[in-house]
Short mmCIF file of C-alpha atoms and ligand atoms in Angstrom, two decimals:
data_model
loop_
_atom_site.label_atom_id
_atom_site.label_comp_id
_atom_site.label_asym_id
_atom_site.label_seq_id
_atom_site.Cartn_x
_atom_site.Cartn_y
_atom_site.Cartn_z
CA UNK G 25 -13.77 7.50 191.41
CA UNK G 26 -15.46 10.64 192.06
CA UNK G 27 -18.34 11.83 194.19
CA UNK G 28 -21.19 11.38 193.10
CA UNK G 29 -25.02 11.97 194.14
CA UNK G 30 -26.43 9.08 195.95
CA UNK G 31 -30.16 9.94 197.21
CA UNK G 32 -32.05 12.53 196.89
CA UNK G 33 -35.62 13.16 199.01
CA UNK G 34 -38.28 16.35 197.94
CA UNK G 35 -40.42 17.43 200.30
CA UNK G 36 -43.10 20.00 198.80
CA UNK G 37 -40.68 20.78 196.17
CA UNK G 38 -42.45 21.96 193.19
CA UNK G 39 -45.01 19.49 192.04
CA UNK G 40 -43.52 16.63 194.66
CA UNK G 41 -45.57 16.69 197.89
CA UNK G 42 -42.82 14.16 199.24
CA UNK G 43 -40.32 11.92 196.61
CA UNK G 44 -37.27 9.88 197.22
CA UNK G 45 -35.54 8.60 195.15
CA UNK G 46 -31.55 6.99 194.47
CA UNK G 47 -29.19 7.38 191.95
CA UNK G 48 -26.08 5.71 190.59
CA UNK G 49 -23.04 6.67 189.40
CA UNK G 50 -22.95 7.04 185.82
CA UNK G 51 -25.42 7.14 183.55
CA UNK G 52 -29.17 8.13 185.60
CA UNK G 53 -32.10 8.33 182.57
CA UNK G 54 -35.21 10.21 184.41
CA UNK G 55 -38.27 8.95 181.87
CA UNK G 56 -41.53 10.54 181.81
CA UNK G 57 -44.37 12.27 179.83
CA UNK G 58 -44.41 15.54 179.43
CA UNK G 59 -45.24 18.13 182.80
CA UNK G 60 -44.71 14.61 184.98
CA UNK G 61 -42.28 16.13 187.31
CA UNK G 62 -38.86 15.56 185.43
CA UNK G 63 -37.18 19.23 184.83
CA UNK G 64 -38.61 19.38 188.83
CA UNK G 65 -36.84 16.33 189.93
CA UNK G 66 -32.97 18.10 188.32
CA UNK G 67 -34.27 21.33 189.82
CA UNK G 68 -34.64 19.55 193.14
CA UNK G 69 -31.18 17.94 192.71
CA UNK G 70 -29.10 21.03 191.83
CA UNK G 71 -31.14 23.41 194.56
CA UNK G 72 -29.66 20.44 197.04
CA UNK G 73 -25.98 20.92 195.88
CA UNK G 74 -25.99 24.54 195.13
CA UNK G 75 -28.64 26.17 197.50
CA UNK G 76 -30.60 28.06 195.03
CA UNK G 77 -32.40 27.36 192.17
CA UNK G 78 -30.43 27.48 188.89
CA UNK G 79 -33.95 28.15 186.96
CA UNK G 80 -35.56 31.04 188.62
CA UNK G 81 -34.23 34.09 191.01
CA UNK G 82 -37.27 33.48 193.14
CA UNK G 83 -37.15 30.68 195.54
CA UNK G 84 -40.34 31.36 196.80
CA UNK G 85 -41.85 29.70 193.20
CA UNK G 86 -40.12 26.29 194.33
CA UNK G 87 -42.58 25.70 197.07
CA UNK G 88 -45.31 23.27 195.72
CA UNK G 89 -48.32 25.39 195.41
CA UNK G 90 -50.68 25.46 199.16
CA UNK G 91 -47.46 24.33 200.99
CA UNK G 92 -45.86 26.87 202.96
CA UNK G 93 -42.13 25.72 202.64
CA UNK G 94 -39.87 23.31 200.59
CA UNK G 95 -37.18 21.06 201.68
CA UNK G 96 -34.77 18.98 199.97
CA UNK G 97 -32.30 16.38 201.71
CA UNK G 98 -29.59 14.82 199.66
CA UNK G 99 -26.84 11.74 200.15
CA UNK G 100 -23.46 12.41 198.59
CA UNK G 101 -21.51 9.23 198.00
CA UNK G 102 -17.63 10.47 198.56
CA UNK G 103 -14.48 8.15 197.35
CA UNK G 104 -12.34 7.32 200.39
CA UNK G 105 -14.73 9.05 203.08
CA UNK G 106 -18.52 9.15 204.23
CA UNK G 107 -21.20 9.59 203.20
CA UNK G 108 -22.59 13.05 202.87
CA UNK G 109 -26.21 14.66 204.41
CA UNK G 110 -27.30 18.03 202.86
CA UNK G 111 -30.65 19.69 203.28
CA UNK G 112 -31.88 23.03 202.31
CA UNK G 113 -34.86 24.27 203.68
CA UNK G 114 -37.21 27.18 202.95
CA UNK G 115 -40.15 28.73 203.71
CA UNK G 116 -40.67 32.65 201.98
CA UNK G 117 -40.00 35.12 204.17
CA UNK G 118 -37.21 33.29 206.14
CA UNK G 119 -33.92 32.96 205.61
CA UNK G 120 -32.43 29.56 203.83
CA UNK G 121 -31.92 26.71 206.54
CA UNK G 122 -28.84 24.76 204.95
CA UNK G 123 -27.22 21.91 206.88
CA UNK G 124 -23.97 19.86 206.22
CA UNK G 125 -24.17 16.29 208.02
CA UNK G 126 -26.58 18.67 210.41
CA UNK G 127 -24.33 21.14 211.20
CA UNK G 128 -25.67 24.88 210.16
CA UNK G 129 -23.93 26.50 206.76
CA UNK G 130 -24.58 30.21 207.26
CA UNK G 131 -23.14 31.31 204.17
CA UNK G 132 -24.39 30.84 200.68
CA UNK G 133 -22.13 31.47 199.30
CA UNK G 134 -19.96 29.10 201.05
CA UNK G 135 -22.11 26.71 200.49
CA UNK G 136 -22.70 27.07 196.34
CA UNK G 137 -18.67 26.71 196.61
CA UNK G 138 -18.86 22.99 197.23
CA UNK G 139 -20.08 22.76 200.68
CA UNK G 140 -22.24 19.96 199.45
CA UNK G 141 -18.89 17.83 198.50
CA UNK G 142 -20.49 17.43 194.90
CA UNK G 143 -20.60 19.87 192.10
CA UNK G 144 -22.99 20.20 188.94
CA UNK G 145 -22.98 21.17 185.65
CA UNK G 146 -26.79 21.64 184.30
CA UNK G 147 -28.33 22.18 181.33
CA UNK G 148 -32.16 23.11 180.81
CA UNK G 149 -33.89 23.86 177.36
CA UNK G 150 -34.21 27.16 178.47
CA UNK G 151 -30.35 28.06 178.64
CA UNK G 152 -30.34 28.54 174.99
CA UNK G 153 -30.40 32.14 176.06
CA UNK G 154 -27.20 31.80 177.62
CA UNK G 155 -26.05 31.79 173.67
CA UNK G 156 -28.78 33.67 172.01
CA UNK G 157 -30.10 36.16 174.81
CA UNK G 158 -28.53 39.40 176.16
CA UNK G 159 -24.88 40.11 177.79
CA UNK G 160 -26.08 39.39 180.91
CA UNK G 161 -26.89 36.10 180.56
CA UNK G 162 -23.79 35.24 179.96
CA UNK G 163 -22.07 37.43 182.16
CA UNK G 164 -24.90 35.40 184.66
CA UNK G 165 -23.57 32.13 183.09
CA UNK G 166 -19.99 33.00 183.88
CA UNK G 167 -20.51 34.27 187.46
CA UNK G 168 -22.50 31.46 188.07
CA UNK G 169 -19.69 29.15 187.02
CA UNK G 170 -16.36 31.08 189.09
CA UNK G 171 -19.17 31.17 192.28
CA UNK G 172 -19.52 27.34 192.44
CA UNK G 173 -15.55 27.55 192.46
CA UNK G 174 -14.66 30.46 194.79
CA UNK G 175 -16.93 31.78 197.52
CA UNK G 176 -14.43 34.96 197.37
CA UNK G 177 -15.45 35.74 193.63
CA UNK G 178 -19.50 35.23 194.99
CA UNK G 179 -18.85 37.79 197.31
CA UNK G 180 -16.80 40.18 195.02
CA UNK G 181 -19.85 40.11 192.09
CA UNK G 182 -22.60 40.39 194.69
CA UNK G 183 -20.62 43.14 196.52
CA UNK G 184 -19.45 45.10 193.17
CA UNK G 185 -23.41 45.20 191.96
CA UNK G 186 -24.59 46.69 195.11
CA UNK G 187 -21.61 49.14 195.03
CA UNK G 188 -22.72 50.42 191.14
CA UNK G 189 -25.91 50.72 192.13
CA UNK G 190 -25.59 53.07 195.03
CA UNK G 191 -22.54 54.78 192.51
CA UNK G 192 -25.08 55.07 190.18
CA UNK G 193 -27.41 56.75 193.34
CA UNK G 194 -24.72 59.62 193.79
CA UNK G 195 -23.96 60.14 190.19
CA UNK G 196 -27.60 61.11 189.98
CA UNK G 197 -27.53 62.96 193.11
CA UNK G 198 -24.45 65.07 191.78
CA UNK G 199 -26.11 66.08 188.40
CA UNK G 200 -29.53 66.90 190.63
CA UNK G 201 -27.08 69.03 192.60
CA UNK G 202 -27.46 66.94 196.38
CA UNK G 203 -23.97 66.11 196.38
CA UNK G 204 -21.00 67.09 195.70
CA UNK G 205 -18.51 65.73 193.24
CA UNK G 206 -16.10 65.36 195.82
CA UNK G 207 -17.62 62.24 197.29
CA UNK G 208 -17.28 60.33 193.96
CA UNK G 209 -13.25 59.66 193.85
CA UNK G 210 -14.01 58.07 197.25
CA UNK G 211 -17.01 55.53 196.15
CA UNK G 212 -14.87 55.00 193.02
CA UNK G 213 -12.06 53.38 195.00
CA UNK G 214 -13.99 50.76 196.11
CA UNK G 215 -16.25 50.57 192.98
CA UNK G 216 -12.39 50.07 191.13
CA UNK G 217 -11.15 47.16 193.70
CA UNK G 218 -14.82 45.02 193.47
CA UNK G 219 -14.90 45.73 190.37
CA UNK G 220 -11.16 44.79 189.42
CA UNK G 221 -11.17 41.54 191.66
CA UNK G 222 -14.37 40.41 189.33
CA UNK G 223 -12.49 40.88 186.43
CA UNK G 224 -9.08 39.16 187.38
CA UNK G 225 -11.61 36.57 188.07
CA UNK G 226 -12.91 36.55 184.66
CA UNK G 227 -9.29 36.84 182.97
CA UNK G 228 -8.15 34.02 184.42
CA UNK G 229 -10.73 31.57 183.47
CA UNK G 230 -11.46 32.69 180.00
CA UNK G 231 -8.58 31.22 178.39
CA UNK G 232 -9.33 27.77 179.51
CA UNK G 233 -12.85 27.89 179.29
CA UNK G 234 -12.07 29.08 175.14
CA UNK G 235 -10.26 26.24 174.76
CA UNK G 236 -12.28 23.50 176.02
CA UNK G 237 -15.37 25.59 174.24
CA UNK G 238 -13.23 24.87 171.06
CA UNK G 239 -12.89 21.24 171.48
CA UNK G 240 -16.05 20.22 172.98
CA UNK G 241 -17.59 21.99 170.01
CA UNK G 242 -15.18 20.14 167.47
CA UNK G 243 -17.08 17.03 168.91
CA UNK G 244 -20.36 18.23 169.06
CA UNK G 245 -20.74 20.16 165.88
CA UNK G 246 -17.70 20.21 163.42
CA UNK G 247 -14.37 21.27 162.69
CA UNK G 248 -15.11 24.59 162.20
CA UNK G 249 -13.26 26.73 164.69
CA UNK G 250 -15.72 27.56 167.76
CA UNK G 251 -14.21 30.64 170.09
CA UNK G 252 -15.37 32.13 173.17
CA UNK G 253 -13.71 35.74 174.03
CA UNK G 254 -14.21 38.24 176.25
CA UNK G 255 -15.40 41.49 175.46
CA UNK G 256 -14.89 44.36 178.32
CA UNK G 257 -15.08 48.13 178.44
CA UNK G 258 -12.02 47.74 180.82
CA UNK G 259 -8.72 45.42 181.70
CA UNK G 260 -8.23 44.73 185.52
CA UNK G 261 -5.00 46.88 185.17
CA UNK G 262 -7.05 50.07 183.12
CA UNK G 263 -10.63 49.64 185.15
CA UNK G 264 -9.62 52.60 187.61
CA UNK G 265 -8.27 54.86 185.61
CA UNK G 266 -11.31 54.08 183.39
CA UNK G 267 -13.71 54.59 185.75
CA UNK G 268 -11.96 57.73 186.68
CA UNK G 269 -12.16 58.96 183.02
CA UNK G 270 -16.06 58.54 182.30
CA UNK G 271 -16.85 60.32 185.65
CA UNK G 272 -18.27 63.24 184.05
CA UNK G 273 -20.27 61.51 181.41
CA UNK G 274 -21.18 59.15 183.93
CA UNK G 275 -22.67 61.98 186.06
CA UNK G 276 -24.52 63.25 183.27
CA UNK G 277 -25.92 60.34 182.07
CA UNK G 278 -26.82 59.01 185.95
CA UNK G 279 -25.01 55.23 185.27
CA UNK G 280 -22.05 53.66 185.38
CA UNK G 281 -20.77 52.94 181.92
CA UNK G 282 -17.78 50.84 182.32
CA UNK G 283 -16.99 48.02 184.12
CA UNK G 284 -17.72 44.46 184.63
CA UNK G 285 -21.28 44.44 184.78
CA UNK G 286 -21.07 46.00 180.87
CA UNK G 287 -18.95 43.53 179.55
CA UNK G 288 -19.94 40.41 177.60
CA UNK G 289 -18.80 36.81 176.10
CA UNK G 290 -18.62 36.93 172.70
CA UNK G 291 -19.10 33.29 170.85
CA UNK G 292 -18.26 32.53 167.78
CA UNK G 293 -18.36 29.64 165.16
CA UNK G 294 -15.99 29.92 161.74
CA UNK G 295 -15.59 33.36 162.89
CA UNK G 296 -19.11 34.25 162.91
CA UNK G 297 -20.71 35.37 166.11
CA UNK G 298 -23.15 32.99 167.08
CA UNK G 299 -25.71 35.21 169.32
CA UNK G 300 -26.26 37.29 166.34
CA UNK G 301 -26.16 34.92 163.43
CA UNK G 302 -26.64 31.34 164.96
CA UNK G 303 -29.05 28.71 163.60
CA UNK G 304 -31.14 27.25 166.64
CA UNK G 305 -29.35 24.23 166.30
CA UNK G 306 -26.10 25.99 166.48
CA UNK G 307 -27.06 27.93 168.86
CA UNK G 308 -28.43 25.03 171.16
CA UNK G 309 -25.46 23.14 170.58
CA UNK G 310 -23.22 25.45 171.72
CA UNK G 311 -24.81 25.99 174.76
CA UNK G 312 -24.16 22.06 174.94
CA UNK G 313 -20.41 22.94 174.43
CA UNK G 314 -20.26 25.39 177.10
CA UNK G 315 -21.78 23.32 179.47
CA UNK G 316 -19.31 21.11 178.64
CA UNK G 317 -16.45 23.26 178.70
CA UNK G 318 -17.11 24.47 182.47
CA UNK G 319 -17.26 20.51 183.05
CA UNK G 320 -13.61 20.76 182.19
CA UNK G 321 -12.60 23.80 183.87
CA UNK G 322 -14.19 22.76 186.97
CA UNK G 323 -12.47 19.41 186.53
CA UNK G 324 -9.46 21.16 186.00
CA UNK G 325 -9.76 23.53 188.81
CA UNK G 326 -10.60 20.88 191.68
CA UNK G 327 -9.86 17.80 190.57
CA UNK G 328 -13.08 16.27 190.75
CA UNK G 329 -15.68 15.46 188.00
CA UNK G 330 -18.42 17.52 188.49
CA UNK G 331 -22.30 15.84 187.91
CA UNK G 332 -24.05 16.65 184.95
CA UNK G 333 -27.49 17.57 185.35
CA UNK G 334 -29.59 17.08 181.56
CA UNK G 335 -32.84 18.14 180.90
CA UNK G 336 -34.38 16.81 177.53
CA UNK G 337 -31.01 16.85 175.91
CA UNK G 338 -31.29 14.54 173.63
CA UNK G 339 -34.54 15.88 171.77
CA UNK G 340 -33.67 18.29 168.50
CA UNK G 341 -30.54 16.15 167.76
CA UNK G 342 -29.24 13.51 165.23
CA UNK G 343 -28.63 10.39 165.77
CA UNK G 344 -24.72 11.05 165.47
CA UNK G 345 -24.88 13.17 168.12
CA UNK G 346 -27.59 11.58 170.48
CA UNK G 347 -24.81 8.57 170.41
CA UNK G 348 -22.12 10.90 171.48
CA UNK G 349 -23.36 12.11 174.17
CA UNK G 350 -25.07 8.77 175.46
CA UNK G 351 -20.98 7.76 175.80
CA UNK G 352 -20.13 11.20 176.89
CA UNK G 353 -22.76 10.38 179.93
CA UNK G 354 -21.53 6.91 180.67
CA UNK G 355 -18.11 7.88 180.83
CA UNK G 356 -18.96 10.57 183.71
CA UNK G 357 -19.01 10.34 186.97
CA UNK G 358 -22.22 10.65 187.25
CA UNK G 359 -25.11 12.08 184.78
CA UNK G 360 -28.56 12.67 185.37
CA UNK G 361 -30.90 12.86 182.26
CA UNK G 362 -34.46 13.79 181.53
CA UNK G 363 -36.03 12.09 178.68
CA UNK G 364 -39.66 11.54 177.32
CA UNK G 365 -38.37 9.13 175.17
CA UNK G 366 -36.16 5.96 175.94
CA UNK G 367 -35.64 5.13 172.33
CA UNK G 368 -33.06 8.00 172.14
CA UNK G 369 -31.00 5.91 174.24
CA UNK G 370 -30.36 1.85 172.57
CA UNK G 371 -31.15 -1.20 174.58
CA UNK G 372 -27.08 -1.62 175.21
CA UNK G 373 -26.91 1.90 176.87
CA UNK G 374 -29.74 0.93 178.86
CA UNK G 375 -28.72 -2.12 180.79
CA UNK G 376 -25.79 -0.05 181.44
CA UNK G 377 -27.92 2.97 182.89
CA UNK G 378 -30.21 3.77 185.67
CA UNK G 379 -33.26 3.84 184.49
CA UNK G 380 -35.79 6.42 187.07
CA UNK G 381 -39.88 6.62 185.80
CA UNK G 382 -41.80 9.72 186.46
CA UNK G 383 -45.72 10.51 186.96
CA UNK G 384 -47.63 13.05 188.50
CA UNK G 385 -44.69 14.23 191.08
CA UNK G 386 -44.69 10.20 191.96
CA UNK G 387 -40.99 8.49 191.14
CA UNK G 388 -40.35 4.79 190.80
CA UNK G 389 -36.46 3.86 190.29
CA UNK G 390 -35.86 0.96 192.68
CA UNK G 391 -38.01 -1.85 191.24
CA UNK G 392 -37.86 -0.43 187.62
CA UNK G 393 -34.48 -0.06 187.31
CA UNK G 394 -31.89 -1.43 185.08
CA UNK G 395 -28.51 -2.09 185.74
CA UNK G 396 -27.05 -0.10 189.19
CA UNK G 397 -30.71 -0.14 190.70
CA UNK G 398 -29.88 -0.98 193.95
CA UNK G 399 -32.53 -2.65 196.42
CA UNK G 400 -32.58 -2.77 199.99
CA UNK G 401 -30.96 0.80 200.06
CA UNK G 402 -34.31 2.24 200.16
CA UNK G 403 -35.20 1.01 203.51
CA UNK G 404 -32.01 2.00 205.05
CA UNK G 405 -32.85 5.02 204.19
CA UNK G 406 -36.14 5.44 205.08
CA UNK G 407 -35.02 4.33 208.16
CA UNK G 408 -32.07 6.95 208.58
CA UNK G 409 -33.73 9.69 206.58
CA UNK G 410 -34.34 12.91 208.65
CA UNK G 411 -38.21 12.13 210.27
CA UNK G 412 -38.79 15.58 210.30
CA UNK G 413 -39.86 16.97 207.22
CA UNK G 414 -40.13 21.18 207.90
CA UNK G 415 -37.07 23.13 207.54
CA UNK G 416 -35.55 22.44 211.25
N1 LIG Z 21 -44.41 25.29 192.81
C1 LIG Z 21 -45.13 24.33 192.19
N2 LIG Z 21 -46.07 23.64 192.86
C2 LIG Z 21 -46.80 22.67 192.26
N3 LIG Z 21 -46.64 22.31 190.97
C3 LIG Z 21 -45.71 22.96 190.26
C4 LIG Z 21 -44.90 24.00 190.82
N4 LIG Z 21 -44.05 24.46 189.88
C5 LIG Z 21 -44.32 23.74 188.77
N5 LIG Z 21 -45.31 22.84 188.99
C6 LIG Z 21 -45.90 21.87 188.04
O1 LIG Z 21 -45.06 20.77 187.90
C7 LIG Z 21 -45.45 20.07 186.74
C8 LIG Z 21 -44.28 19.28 186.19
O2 LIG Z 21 -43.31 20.15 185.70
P1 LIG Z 21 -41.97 19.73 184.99
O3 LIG Z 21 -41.00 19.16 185.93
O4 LIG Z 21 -41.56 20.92 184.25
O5 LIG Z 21 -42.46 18.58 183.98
P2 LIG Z 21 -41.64 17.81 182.86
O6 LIG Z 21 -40.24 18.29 182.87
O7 LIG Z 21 -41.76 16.35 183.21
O8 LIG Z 21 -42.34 18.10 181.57
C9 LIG Z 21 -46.04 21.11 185.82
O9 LIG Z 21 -47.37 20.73 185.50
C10 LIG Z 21 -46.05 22.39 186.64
O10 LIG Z 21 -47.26 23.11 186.50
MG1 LIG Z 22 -39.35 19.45 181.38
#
């Protein structure tokens, strides 16, 4: 059995003033009209595990709208040990309060790497653009993905970016005449080593994460042949020498033009690239399979089935594949799933699910539920639930 997430409580997190509510392993259906709270509520759960927001760069839009921080707590069931206590807190202008069983996490990074003791895959509607947007959502896609597994590859992309972007600083101060060529070779060594480290990072994962792409798409969409490749401007073993060669033009044109944070993901189905010729349906189906596919590779990589985290999935699809994924879900570890409609899911699935109703920020799971509902756990923790809502 894996870990899976247990309880989750938002305070003044997005349209929840203050929400608990408890989850079960395997299948979790979150029901609920439309602008009721539900993409909020797998927000709330994936800003627990991972410390940010996977949604929006700017925490500060979290906090529910007159409040003047946010705080979410969470309970992380683990096989063969205890019980987990998370909590992020934040107010804007402050630095993130993160806690592990109420001990202080001072890195982020750290933390995104499975401090919680649970990972997550998500998926909202909006990742579409991971397939049909611009290189750097994927490249975003992909850091995101090696971050939750290595802290050292977090630092490495954060630490490469800032180092481009003061390169790119001198290479306009050069051709402006401030500085002197000289000082380039020097910033370029560490530009090459960031920069390198990233993509070794990349290189390594690509190959599994094609593969799994391929086969989660043969059961999603078809048999035709689904491929994910990368497409650089450089190799780990060419990026210095690279760098090295573009200087000039570089300096003339005031930006970095190879590297890392120029490369892409190229996806393609029966050979034909997807971001540029993709139906919708393709295309939203094949940000399905990747999701999938860095299920596996995280699986793969620690051991542990990460939780998948499903917002209104199962609108825009067929029947066929509505039913595969209802058994994908129950054969996870755990799967949490937005839905406006419970007719997507069949009366069978159902008993066997958690069933979680939303309204107006309010959530009801523990009298409603089907199946795993348990009662009784809500007033143990009520009673063992931090009393103190503001970030410590
Ligand atoms: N920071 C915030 N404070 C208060 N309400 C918010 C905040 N951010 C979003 N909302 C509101 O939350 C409501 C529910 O959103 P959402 O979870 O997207 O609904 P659903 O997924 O059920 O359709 C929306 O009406 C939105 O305006
Ligand atoms: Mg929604």
């Amino acid at each position: 059995m894996s870990s899976y997430f247990r309880a989750l409580r938002l305070v003044n997190f997005r349209n929840y003033e203050s929400a608990t509510v408890f989850f079960a392993p395997g299948l979790n259906v979150a029901v609920g009209e439309n602008a009721q709270g539900k993409t909020n509520l797998l927000e709330g759960i994936s800003f627990a595990i991972s410390g940010s927001s996977t949604r929006t760069a700017s925490d500060s839009e979290v906090v529910r709208w007159g409040a003047d921080f946010a705080r979410v707590e969470g309970r992380i069931a683990r096989p063969e040990s205890d019980e987990r206590r998370i909590a992020v807190g934040y107010a804007p202008g402050q630095k993130k309060r993160i806690t592990i069983d109420g001990a202080p996490e001072r890195s982020l990074a750290d933390y995104a790497a499975g401090g919680a003791g649970v990972r997550a895959i998500t998926f909202f509607p909006d990742d579409i653009r991971i397939v049909k947007g611009a290189p750097s959502d994927r490249r975003e896609f992909l850091d995101a993905l090696l971050s939750s597994l290595r802290p050292a590859y977090a630092n490495a992309a954060a630490e490469y970016t800032k180092a481009v972007q003061q390169r790119n600083h001198l290479l306009r101060r050069i051709r402006d005449g401030y500085s002197s060529g000289k000082t380039l070779d020097t910033w370029d060594r560490k530009v090459a080593q960031l920069g390198t480290e990233v993509l070794e990072g990349r290189e390594r994962a690509l190959p599994h994460l094609g593969e799994h792409f391929a086969s989660s798409m043969r059961d999603l969409y078809g048999p035709e042949k689904a491929a994910v490749t990368y497409s650089g401007t450089a190799t780990p073993e060419s990026y210095s020498e690279r760098l090295r060669e573009a200087q000039s033009a570089d300096v003339e044109r005031g930006t970095t033009s190879v590297g890392p944070h120029r490369d892409d993901l190229k996806l393609t189905l029966g050979g034909v690239d997807l971001t540029v010729y993709g139906s919708q349906g393709q295309q939203r189906l094949a940000t399905l399979g990747l999701k999938f596919a860095a299920r596996e590779y995280v699986r793969g990589t620690v051991g542990e089935d990460p939780i998948l985290l499903m917002d209104d999935v199962m609108s825009e699809l067929d029947e066929r594949r509505r039913e595969y994924l209802t058994e994908y879900f129950l054969h996870s570890a755990q799967a949490v799933v937005s839905t406006t409609n419970l007719d997507y899911f069949g009366a069978g699935t159902l008993g066997r699910a958690k069933v979680i109703r939303i309204s107006g920020g309010r959530i009801e799971s523990d009298t409603t539920a089907c199946g795993n509902g348990r009662s009784g756990a809500a007033a143990e923790f009520q009673r063992t639930w931090s009393q103190r809502p503001d970030p410590e």
